[in-house]
Short mmCIF file of C-alpha atoms in Angstrom, two decimals:
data_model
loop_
_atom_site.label_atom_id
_atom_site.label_comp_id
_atom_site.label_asym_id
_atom_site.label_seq_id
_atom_site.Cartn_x
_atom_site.Cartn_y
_atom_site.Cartn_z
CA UNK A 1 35.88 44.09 -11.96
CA UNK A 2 37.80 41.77 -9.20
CA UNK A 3 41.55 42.15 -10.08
CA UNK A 4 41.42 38.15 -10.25
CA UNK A 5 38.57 37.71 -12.57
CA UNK A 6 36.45 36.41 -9.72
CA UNK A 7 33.38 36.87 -8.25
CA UNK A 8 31.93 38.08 -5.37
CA UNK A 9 32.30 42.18 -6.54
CA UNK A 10 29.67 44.09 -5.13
CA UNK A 11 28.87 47.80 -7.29
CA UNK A 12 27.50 50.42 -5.06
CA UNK A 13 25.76 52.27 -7.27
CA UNK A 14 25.05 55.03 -4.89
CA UNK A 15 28.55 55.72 -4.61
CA UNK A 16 29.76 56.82 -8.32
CA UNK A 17 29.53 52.67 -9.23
CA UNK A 18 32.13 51.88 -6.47
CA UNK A 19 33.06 48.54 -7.24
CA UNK A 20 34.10 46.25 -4.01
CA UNK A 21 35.54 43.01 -3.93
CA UNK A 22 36.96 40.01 -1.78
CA UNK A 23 34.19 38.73 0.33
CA UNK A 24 36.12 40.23 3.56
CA UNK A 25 36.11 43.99 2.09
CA UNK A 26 32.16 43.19 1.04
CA UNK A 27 31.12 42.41 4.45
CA UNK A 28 33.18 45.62 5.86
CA UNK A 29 31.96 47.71 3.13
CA UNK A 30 28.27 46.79 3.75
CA UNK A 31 28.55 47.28 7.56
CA UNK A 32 29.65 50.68 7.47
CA UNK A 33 27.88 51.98 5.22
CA UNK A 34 24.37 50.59 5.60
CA UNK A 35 24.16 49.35 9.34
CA UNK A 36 24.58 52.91 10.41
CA UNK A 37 22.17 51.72 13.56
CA UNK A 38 24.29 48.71 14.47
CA UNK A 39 21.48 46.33 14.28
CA UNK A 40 23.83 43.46 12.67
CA UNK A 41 27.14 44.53 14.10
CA UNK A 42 28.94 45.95 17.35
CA UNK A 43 30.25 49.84 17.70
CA UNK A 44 34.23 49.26 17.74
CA UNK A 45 34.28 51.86 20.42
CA UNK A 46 31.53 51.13 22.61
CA UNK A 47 31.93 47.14 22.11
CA UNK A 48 35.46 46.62 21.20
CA UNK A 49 35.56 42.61 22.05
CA UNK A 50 31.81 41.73 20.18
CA UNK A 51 33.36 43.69 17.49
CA UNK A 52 37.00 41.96 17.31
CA UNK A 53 35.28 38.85 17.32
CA UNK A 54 32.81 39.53 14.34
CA UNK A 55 36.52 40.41 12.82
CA UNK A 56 37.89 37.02 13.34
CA UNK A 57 35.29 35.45 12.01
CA UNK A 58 35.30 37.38 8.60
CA UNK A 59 38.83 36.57 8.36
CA UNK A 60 38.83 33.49 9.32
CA UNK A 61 35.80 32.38 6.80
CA UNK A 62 37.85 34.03 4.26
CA UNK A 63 40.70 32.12 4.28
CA UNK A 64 39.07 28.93 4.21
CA UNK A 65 37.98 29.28 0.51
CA UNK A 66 41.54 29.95 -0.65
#
């Protein structure tokens, strides 16, 4: 399913088998469509820095396994 014959892909299978994949996308993916409450993230709007920062991070941890 990943492009690169990798792994992670994630399959939402409530969403017609929507295959996701890149560990970056996963994490954004899984945020906005199941954290709907914001228990493990920050509202871009409300808490733009917290949320910037959470942003970094993702990006940053994904470039390190490259």
């Amino acid at each position: 399913m990943n492009p690169n014959g990798r792994i992670p892909v994630l399959v939402d299978h409530n969403a017609d088998n929507f295959p996701i994949f890149e560990s970056a996308a996963i994490l954004l993916y899984l945020e906005q469509n199941f954290d709907k409450k914001k228990a493990f993230s920050f509202d871009a709007e409300k808490n733009p820095k917290e949320y910037s920062s959470i942003l970094q991070w993702i990006f940053f941890s994904d470039t390190k396994k490259k």
